[in-house]
mmCIF file of C-alpha atoms in Angstrom:
data_model
loop_
_atom_site.group_PDB
_atom_site.id
_atom_site.type_symbol
_atom_site.label_atom_id
_atom_site.label_comp_id
_atom_site.label_asym_id
_atom_site.label_seq_id
_atom_site.Cartn_x
_atom_site.Cartn_y
_atom_site.Cartn_z
ATOM 1 C CA MET A 19 226.733 80.187 64.190
ATOM 2 C CA ASN A 20 227.361 76.431 63.831
ATOM 3 C CA PRO A 21 225.469 74.517 66.603
ATOM 4 C CA ILE A 22 228.524 72.391 67.459
ATOM 5 C CA LYS A 23 230.727 75.467 67.769
ATOM 6 C CA ARG A 24 228.065 77.158 69.895
ATOM 7 C CA LEU A 25 227.913 74.061 72.146
ATOM 8 C CA LEU A 26 231.685 73.986 72.604
ATOM 9 C CA GLU A 27 231.852 77.696 73.426
ATOM 10 C CA ASP A 28 228.956 77.719 75.926
ATOM 11 C CA PRO A 29 227.662 74.268 76.974
ATOM 12 C CA ALA A 30 225.609 75.529 79.967
ATOM 13 C CA PRO A 31 222.290 76.017 78.098
ATOM 14 C CA TYR A 32 222.558 72.473 76.736
ATOM 15 C CA MET A 33 223.455 70.592 79.949
ATOM 16 C CA HIS A 34 219.999 68.980 80.295
ATOM 17 C CA LEU A 35 220.306 67.641 76.756
ATOM 18 C CA ILE A 36 223.838 66.422 77.414
ATOM 19 C CA ARG A 37 222.730 64.561 80.569
ATOM 20 C CA ALA A 38 219.785 62.955 78.760
ATOM 21 C CA PHE A 39 222.014 61.914 75.870
ATOM 22 C CA ALA A 40 224.573 60.440 78.314
ATOM 23 C CA LEU A 41 221.841 58.415 80.065
ATOM 24 C CA TYR A 42 220.523 57.050 76.764
ATOM 25 C CA LEU A 43 224.067 56.157 75.715
ATOM 26 C CA ILE A 44 224.724 54.296 78.991
ATOM 27 C CA VAL A 45 221.544 52.231 78.564
ATOM 28 C CA LEU A 46 222.476 51.396 74.973
ATOM 29 C CA VAL A 47 226.083 50.477 75.827
ATOM 30 C CA MET A 48 225.005 48.279 78.743
ATOM 31 C CA GLY A 49 222.465 46.469 76.578
ATOM 32 C CA VAL A 50 225.038 45.778 73.857
ATOM 33 C CA ALA A 51 227.656 44.762 76.464
ATOM 34 C CA PHE A 52 225.328 42.258 78.191
ATOM 35 C CA VAL A 53 224.194 40.728 74.891
ATOM 36 C CA LEU A 54 227.758 40.379 73.593
ATOM 37 C CA GLY A 55 228.966 39.147 77.017
ATOM 38 C CA SER A 56 226.368 36.386 77.043
ATOM 39 C CA HIS A 57 228.117 34.806 74.062
ATOM 40 C CA GLN A 58 231.203 34.326 76.217
ATOM 41 C CA ILE A 59 229.220 32.090 78.597
ATOM 42 C CA ASP A 60 228.150 28.518 77.919
ATOM 43 C CA GLU A 61 224.821 28.823 76.162
ATOM 44 C CA HIS A 62 223.429 25.896 78.082
ATOM 45 C CA SER A 63 224.042 27.547 81.433
ATOM 46 C CA LEU A 64 221.574 29.622 83.428
ATOM 47 C CA TRP A 65 223.977 32.588 83.448
ATOM 48 C CA HIS A 66 224.029 32.742 79.642
ATOM 49 C CA HIS A 67 220.271 33.188 79.463
ATOM 50 C CA ALA A 68 220.176 35.618 82.406
ATOM 51 C CA VAL A 69 222.923 37.891 81.007
ATOM 52 C CA ARG A 70 221.418 37.796 77.517
ATOM 53 C CA ASP A 71 217.920 38.642 78.809
ATOM 54 C CA ILE A 72 219.298 41.550 80.845
ATOM 55 C CA GLY A 73 221.038 42.884 77.729
ATOM 56 C CA ILE A 74 217.869 42.531 75.675
ATOM 57 C CA ALA A 75 215.935 44.326 78.412
ATOM 58 C CA PHE A 76 218.396 47.249 78.273
ATOM 59 C CA LEU A 77 218.069 47.448 74.487
ATOM 60 C CA VAL A 78 214.268 47.340 74.673
ATOM 61 C CA ALA A 79 214.382 50.044 77.372
ATOM 62 C CA PHE A 80 216.576 52.178 75.096
ATOM 63 C CA ILE A 81 214.109 51.858 72.205
ATOM 64 C CA VAL A 82 211.125 52.575 74.458
ATOM 65 C CA ILE A 83 212.846 55.588 76.052
ATOM 66 C CA ILE A 84 213.750 57.070 72.668
ATOM 67 C CA THR A 85 210.231 56.496 71.295
ATOM 68 C CA ILE A 86 208.440 57.874 74.341
ATOM 69 C CA GLU A 87 210.890 60.770 74.673
ATOM 70 C CA GLN A 88 210.344 61.863 71.091
ATOM 71 C CA ARG A 89 206.578 61.654 71.432
ATOM 72 C CA GLN A 90 206.581 63.504 74.747
ATOM 73 C CA ARG A 91 208.908 66.168 73.370
ATOM 74 C CA ARG A 92 206.657 66.612 70.333
ATOM 75 C CA GLU A 93 203.572 66.898 72.527
ATOM 76 C CA GLN A 94 205.391 69.262 74.852
ATOM 77 C CA ASN A 95 206.418 71.492 71.943
ATOM 78 C CA GLN A 96 202.823 71.574 70.723
ATOM 79 C CA GLU A 97 201.588 72.522 74.189
ATOM 80 C CA ILE A 98 204.233 75.233 74.464
ATOM 81 C CA LYS A 99 203.288 76.658 71.060
ATOM 82 C CA LYS A 100 199.619 76.597 72.012
ATOM 83 C CA PHE A 101 200.363 78.289 75.317
ATOM 84 C CA LEU A 102 202.502 80.979 73.687
ATOM 85 C CA SER A 103 199.857 81.569 71.039
ATOM 86 C CA GLU A 104 197.138 82.003 73.654
ATOM 87 C CA THR A 105 199.453 84.148 75.781
ATOM 88 C CA HIS A 106 200.254 86.447 72.841
ATOM 89 C CA GLU A 107 196.597 86.612 71.918
ATOM 90 C CA HIS A 108 195.698 87.890 75.390
ATOM 91 C CA LEU A 109 198.843 89.959 75.893
ATOM 92 C CA PHE A 110 197.303 93.245 74.775
ATOM 93 C CA SER A 111 194.174 92.531 76.795
ATOM 94 C CA THR A 112 196.298 91.943 79.899
ATOM 95 C CA ILE A 113 198.428 95.066 79.406
ATOM 96 C CA LEU A 114 195.777 97.479 78.129
ATOM 97 C CA GLY A 115 192.734 96.078 79.881
ATOM 98 C CA VAL A 116 190.888 95.796 76.549
ATOM 99 C CA GLU A 117 189.524 92.536 75.171
ATOM 100 C CA PHE A 118 190.435 92.440 71.472
ATOM 101 C CA PRO A 119 188.147 90.405 69.173
ATOM 102 C CA GLY A 120 189.849 87.343 67.715
ATOM 103 C CA GLU A 121 189.658 88.641 64.147
ATOM 104 C CA VAL A 122 191.432 91.855 65.130
ATOM 105 C CA TRP A 123 194.286 89.840 66.610
ATOM 106 C CA LYS A 124 194.518 87.624 63.496
ATOM 107 C CA LEU A 125 194.688 90.693 61.260
ATOM 108 C CA LEU A 126 197.400 92.241 63.428
ATOM 109 C CA VAL A 127 199.475 89.052 63.380
ATOM 110 C CA GLN A 128 199.061 88.493 59.648
ATOM 111 C CA LYS A 129 199.594 92.051 58.420
ATOM 112 C CA VAL A 130 202.118 93.345 60.971
ATOM 113 C CA MET A 131 203.805 90.764 63.180
ATOM 114 C CA LYS A 132 204.426 88.193 60.438
ATOM 115 C CA GLU A 133 205.388 90.746 57.795
ATOM 116 C CA LYS A 134 208.743 89.962 56.172
ATOM 117 C CA PHE A 135 209.412 93.539 55.082
ATOM 118 C CA PHE A 136 209.417 97.028 56.553
ATOM 119 C CA ARG A 137 209.595 100.302 54.641
ATOM 120 C CA LYS A 138 211.674 103.205 55.866
ATOM 121 C CA ASP A 139 212.025 106.819 54.745
ATOM 122 C CA THR A 140 208.989 106.752 52.465
ATOM 123 C CA HIS A 141 208.888 110.007 50.479
ATOM 124 C CA VAL A 142 206.119 110.854 48.012
ATOM 125 C CA PHE A 143 206.328 113.763 45.564
ATOM 126 C CA TYR A 144 203.443 115.122 43.461
ATOM 127 C CA ARG A 145 203.585 117.781 40.750
ATOM 128 C CA LEU A 146 200.452 119.516 39.438
ATOM 129 C CA SER A 147 200.753 121.619 36.298
ATOM 130 C CA TYR A 148 198.669 122.924 33.421
ATOM 131 C CA PRO A 149 199.146 121.115 30.081
ATOM 132 C CA ALA A 150 200.943 123.030 27.328
ATOM 133 C CA ALA A 151 197.832 122.759 25.149
ATOM 134 C CA PRO A 152 194.628 123.289 27.196
ATOM 135 C CA ARG A 153 192.274 120.316 27.088
ATOM 136 C CA GLN A 154 189.133 119.144 28.844
ATOM 137 C CA ILE A 155 187.439 116.064 30.301
ATOM 138 C CA GLY A 156 183.660 116.207 30.158
ATOM 139 C CA GLY A 157 183.836 119.890 29.227
ATOM 140 C CA ILE A 158 185.957 120.759 32.312
ATOM 141 C CA ASP A 159 189.527 122.012 32.141
ATOM 142 C CA VAL A 160 192.248 119.646 33.336
ATOM 143 C CA VAL A 161 195.605 119.778 35.044
ATOM 144 C CA THR A 162 198.402 117.236 34.669
ATOM 145 C CA ILE A 163 199.635 115.234 37.677
ATOM 146 C CA ARG A 164 202.776 113.119 38.137
ATOM 147 C CA GLN A 165 203.897 111.206 41.195
ATOM 148 C CA GLU A 166 207.210 109.809 42.415
ATOM 149 C CA THR A 167 207.630 107.465 45.384
ATOM 150 C CA CYS A 168 210.954 106.640 47.035
ATOM 151 C CA MET A 169 211.402 104.165 49.901
ATOM 152 C CA GLU A 170 213.930 101.893 51.592
ATOM 153 C CA VAL A 171 212.692 98.303 51.880
ATOM 154 C CA VAL A 172 214.264 96.375 54.777
ATOM 155 C CA ASN A 173 214.382 92.577 54.983
ATOM 156 C CA LEU A 174 213.173 91.546 58.470
ATOM 157 C CA THR A 175 213.984 87.842 58.046
ATOM 158 C CA GLY A 176 217.278 86.008 58.421
ATOM 159 C CA ASP A 177 217.143 84.715 54.843
ATOM 160 C CA LYS A 178 217.306 86.024 51.313
ATOM 161 C CA VAL A 179 213.745 86.913 50.275
ATOM 162 C CA VAL A 180 211.873 88.421 47.339
ATOM 163 C CA PHE A 181 209.913 91.634 47.938
ATOM 164 C CA PRO A 182 206.884 91.929 45.601
ATOM 165 C CA ALA A 183 206.926 95.670 44.862
ATOM 166 C CA ARG A 184 203.442 96.829 43.846
ATOM 167 C CA PHE A 185 202.179 100.151 42.536
ATOM 168 C CA PHE A 186 198.606 101.103 41.641
ATOM 169 C CA VAL A 187 198.337 103.911 39.091
ATOM 170 C CA GLU A 188 195.054 105.406 37.906
ATOM 171 C CA ARG A 189 194.337 104.721 34.257
ATOM 172 C CA PRO A 190 194.233 107.677 31.829
ATOM 173 C CA GLN A 191 190.757 109.003 31.037
ATOM 174 C CA GLY A 192 189.249 110.132 27.771
ATOM 175 C CA GLN A 193 187.274 113.312 27.160
ATOM 176 C CA ASN A 194 184.093 111.700 28.472
ATOM 177 C CA HIS A 195 185.657 110.158 31.597
ATOM 178 C CA GLU A 196 186.039 106.779 29.873
ATOM 179 C CA SER A 197 189.055 104.625 30.761
ATOM 180 C CA LEU A 198 191.467 104.421 27.843
ATOM 181 C CA GLY A 199 191.406 100.621 27.557
ATOM 182 C CA ASP A 200 193.908 98.320 29.228
ATOM 183 C CA SER A 201 196.883 100.268 27.955
ATOM 184 C CA ARG A 202 199.822 100.343 30.354
ATOM 185 C CA PRO A 203 201.911 103.460 29.738
ATOM 186 C CA ASP A 204 205.539 103.261 30.775
ATOM 187 C CA ILE A 205 206.494 104.004 34.347
ATOM 188 C CA GLU A 206 210.029 104.558 35.578
ATOM 189 C CA VAL A 207 211.228 102.153 38.294
ATOM 190 C CA SER A 208 214.698 101.695 39.762
ATOM 191 C CA VAL A 209 216.246 99.580 42.526
ATOM 192 C CA ASP A 210 219.404 101.013 44.102
ATOM 193 C CA GLY A 211 219.716 103.274 41.065
ATOM 194 C CA THR A 212 219.379 100.482 38.466
ATOM 195 C CA ALA A 213 216.413 100.862 36.094
ATOM 196 C CA ILE A 214 213.889 98.012 35.902
ATOM 197 C CA PRO A 215 212.745 97.299 32.306
ATOM 198 C CA GLN A 216 209.053 97.037 31.465
ATOM 199 C CA SER A 217 209.626 93.356 30.633
ATOM 200 C CA GLY A 218 210.403 92.800 34.312
ATOM 201 C CA MET A 219 206.866 93.780 35.314
ATOM 202 C CA LYS A 220 204.375 91.047 36.149
ATOM 203 C CA ALA A 221 200.863 90.975 34.711
ATOM 204 C CA ARG A 222 197.843 90.259 36.898
ATOM 205 C CA GLU A 223 194.369 89.129 36.012
ATOM 206 C CA PRO A 224 191.561 91.546 37.010
ATOM 207 C CA VAL A 225 190.219 90.676 40.464
ATOM 208 C CA GLY A 226 187.784 93.477 41.223
ATOM 209 C CA LYS A 227 186.243 96.797 40.325
ATOM 210 C CA SER A 228 189.506 98.635 41.096
ATOM 211 C CA ASP A 229 191.164 96.882 38.147
ATOM 212 C CA GLU A 230 188.863 98.875 35.851
ATOM 213 C CA ILE A 231 190.230 102.105 37.328
ATOM 214 C CA TYR A 232 193.889 101.338 38.093
ATOM 215 C CA ASN A 233 196.823 99.713 36.366
ATOM 216 C CA LEU A 234 198.758 97.430 38.699
ATOM 217 C CA TYR A 235 202.515 97.221 38.303
ATOM 218 C CA GLU A 236 204.347 94.468 40.164
ATOM 219 C CA PHE A 237 207.958 93.301 40.071
ATOM 220 C CA ASP A 238 210.224 91.235 42.301
ATOM 221 C CA VAL A 239 213.068 92.770 44.291
ATOM 222 C CA GLU A 240 215.532 90.269 45.756
ATOM 223 C CA ILE A 241 216.829 91.400 49.152
ATOM 224 C CA GLY A 242 219.629 89.562 50.973
ATOM 225 C CA LYS A 243 219.795 88.646 54.641
ATOM 226 C CA ASP A 244 219.895 91.734 56.911
ATOM 227 C CA ASP A 245 219.918 93.921 53.792
ATOM 228 C CA SER A 246 217.738 96.639 52.276
ATOM 229 C CA LYS A 247 217.024 98.154 48.853
ATOM 230 C CA ILE A 248 216.133 101.679 47.720
ATOM 231 C CA VAL A 249 213.087 101.464 45.432
ATOM 232 C CA LYS A 250 211.895 104.435 43.351
ATOM 233 C CA MET A 251 208.844 104.662 41.092
ATOM 234 C CA ARG A 252 207.732 107.553 38.867
ATOM 235 C CA ASP A 253 204.391 107.233 37.114
ATOM 236 C CA TYR A 254 203.197 108.624 33.801
ATOM 237 C CA ALA A 255 201.541 112.034 33.385
ATOM 238 C CA ARG A 256 197.795 111.820 33.996
ATOM 239 C CA ASP A 257 195.000 114.277 33.360
ATOM 240 C CA LYS A 258 192.834 115.282 36.327
ATOM 241 C CA LEU A 259 190.064 117.837 36.559
ATOM 242 C CA VAL A 260 191.057 121.353 37.544
ATOM 243 C CA ALA A 261 189.016 120.786 40.730
ATOM 244 C CA ASP A 262 189.773 117.232 41.803
ATOM 245 C CA GLY A 263 191.544 115.056 44.378
ATOM 246 C CA GLU A 264 194.090 112.262 44.756
ATOM 247 C CA MET A 265 194.835 109.544 47.318
ATOM 248 C CA TRP A 266 198.098 107.804 48.197
ATOM 249 C CA ARG A 267 197.877 104.678 50.333
ATOM 250 C CA SER A 268 200.601 102.318 51.513
ATOM 251 C CA VAL A 269 200.416 98.655 50.499
ATOM 252 C CA TYR A 270 202.879 97.630 53.237
ATOM 253 C CA VAL A 271 203.778 98.807 56.737
ATOM 254 C CA CYS A 272 206.140 101.794 56.800
ATOM 255 C CA ASP A 273 207.701 103.919 59.543
ATOM 256 C CA GLY A 274 206.038 107.166 58.488
ATOM 257 C CA LEU A 275 205.422 109.307 55.443
ATOM 258 C CA LEU A 276 206.741 112.579 54.015
ATOM 259 C CA ILE A 277 204.789 114.098 51.122
ATOM 260 C CA SER A 278 205.539 117.181 49.003
ATOM 261 C CA ILE A 279 203.165 118.707 46.437
ATOM 262 C CA THR A 280 204.069 121.466 43.971
ATOM 263 C CA PHE A 281 201.327 123.277 42.037
ATOM 264 C CA PRO A 282 200.548 126.486 40.094
ATOM 265 C CA ASP A 283 199.851 129.572 42.183
ATOM 266 C CA THR A 284 196.362 129.739 40.686
ATOM 267 C CA LEU A 285 195.327 126.597 42.611
ATOM 268 C CA GLU A 286 194.475 126.060 46.252
ATOM 269 C CA VAL A 287 195.627 122.713 47.695
ATOM 270 C CA ASP A 288 194.787 121.066 50.990
ATOM 271 C CA ILE A 289 195.580 117.666 52.514
ATOM 272 C CA ASP A 290 194.438 115.255 55.229
ATOM 273 C CA ALA A 291 195.655 111.955 56.682
ATOM 274 C CA ILE A 292 194.096 108.522 56.162
ATOM 275 C CA HIS A 293 195.521 107.597 59.536
ATOM 276 C CA PRO A 294 194.591 107.824 63.237
ATOM 277 C CA ASP A 295 197.060 110.710 63.648
ATOM 278 C CA PRO A 296 196.397 114.129 62.110
ATOM 279 C CA ILE A 297 198.741 115.200 59.365
ATOM 280 C CA GLU A 298 201.468 117.704 60.246
ATOM 281 C CA ILE A 299 201.987 120.574 57.810
ATOM 282 C CA LEU A 300 205.717 121.329 57.643
ATOM 283 C CA TYR A 301 205.649 124.016 54.932
ATOM 284 C CA ARG A 302 203.017 125.814 52.891
ATOM 285 C CA SER A 303 203.346 128.487 50.221
ATOM 286 C CA ASP A 304 201.460 129.615 47.118
ATOM 287 C CA THR A 305 203.115 126.860 45.045
ATOM 288 C CA MET A 306 204.205 124.119 47.474
ATOM 289 C CA LEU A 307 202.925 122.079 50.409
ATOM 290 C CA THR A 308 205.007 119.656 52.499
ATOM 291 C CA ALA A 309 203.470 117.470 55.193
ATOM 292 C CA ARG A 310 204.211 114.310 57.130
ATOM 293 C CA ILE A 311 202.741 111.519 59.207
ATOM 294 C CA GLU A 312 205.369 110.859 61.837
ATOM 295 C CA ARG A 313 204.176 107.567 63.275
ATOM 296 C CA PRO A 314 204.061 104.236 61.353
ATOM 297 C CA LEU A 315 201.462 103.543 58.687
ATOM 298 C CA LEU A 316 199.629 100.223 58.503
ATOM 299 C CA PRO A 317 198.511 98.783 55.143
ATOM 300 C CA HIS A 318 196.084 101.138 53.375
ATOM 301 C CA ASN A 319 196.931 104.115 55.586
ATOM 302 C CA GLY A 320 198.037 107.175 53.654
ATOM 303 C CA VAL A 321 196.936 110.665 52.649
ATOM 304 C CA ALA A 322 194.236 112.360 50.575
ATOM 305 C CA PHE A 323 194.661 115.800 49.038
ATOM 306 C CA TRP A 324 192.514 117.970 46.806
ATOM 307 C CA TRP A 325 192.756 121.162 44.791
ATOM 308 C CA ALA A 326 190.590 123.766 43.084
ATOM 309 C CA PRO A 327 191.133 127.102 41.308
ATOM 310 C CA LYS A 328 191.485 130.056 43.615
ATOM 311 C CA ALA A 329 188.468 132.324 43.770
ATOM 312 C CA PRO A 330 189.066 135.575 41.859
ATOM 313 C CA ALA A 331 189.829 138.537 44.071
ATOM 314 C CA SER A 332 186.814 140.757 44.643
ATOM 315 C CA PRO A 333 187.247 144.381 43.469
ATOM 316 C CA PRO A 334 187.135 146.984 46.278
ATOM 317 C CA ALA A 335 183.700 148.480 46.888
ATOM 318 C CA PRO A 336 183.357 152.120 45.675
ATOM 319 C CA ALA A 337 183.430 154.738 48.449
ATOM 320 C CA PRO A 338 180.158 156.614 49.155
ATOM 321 C CA ASP A 339 179.844 160.145 47.736
ATOM 322 C CA GLY A 340 181.651 162.699 49.886
ATOM 323 C CA ALA A 341 183.571 160.116 51.839
ATOM 324 C CA VAL A 342 187.339 160.438 52.233
ATOM 325 C CA THR A 343 189.874 157.704 52.833
ATOM 326 C CA ALA A 344 192.302 157.531 55.734
ATOM 327 C CA LEU A 345 195.112 158.403 53.324
ATOM 328 C CA GLU A 346 193.346 161.639 52.314
ATOM 329 C CA ASN A 347 193.014 162.587 55.976
ATOM 330 C CA CYS A 348 196.752 162.323 56.565
#
């Protein structure tokens, strides 16, 4: 709302400012009035000099008041900010009775309290399947894995902002576990149902060991004030060992996680949370597992799941000679 309109509608919160402004205005007007009035008096008279000096004194007082007021207000604002910062820093200690280390508080402020975005309704889908033509990595059979992530990204600020959407996808491996170069296979990304072309992806220089294992995809999503966007990403098919594992971790804070995994009935799949809360299994069958983390995830929280071929069923042991079964006794 316009500040002037807000002042006219409800002046009460601004009365101290109005009074201060009125006082400054009176001092200024009196100074100008005395100086101008002195010119109406004979300049050789004592009254001319007295009235002029009084006017000059008012003007000097106005300048001094404005200068000192601004400096005091600036210092006061700095003290208030310092006080609020220290108060916030010790707030959790006061409430919970636990003294948090300074670095913990800084991390919390930087990664949570000052975050411009929040993710809602984060759903992750994985599909494990056998390739049409059997193949191996390092002499071990493989399965194919694909992942799709869907989320709603909410703008927490009062301005239009750009959300840097980032996805880390494991690089394809060759038959001897070698990474297949810096190739970046296509991934499918959409924002509110509109596909993002590969040309819209940003490149990034390698910054660590993880860049030798993962391809990083990054693109900008413009989100308006008090708005949100639905972002979906589907990665390329990757080969994994028939007994292997996978991790999904959140780059940003989100309000929870729902994950579904489909797989052949010849595999056993299990899952665990990378989170203080245990994971909740909602559904499990021979070919599907659905689980969730109900409470919010901080950056790098997520899930880990793993799979392996089911052990072959053991044949029934032969009955001893002369023994009869319960069915034969009926």
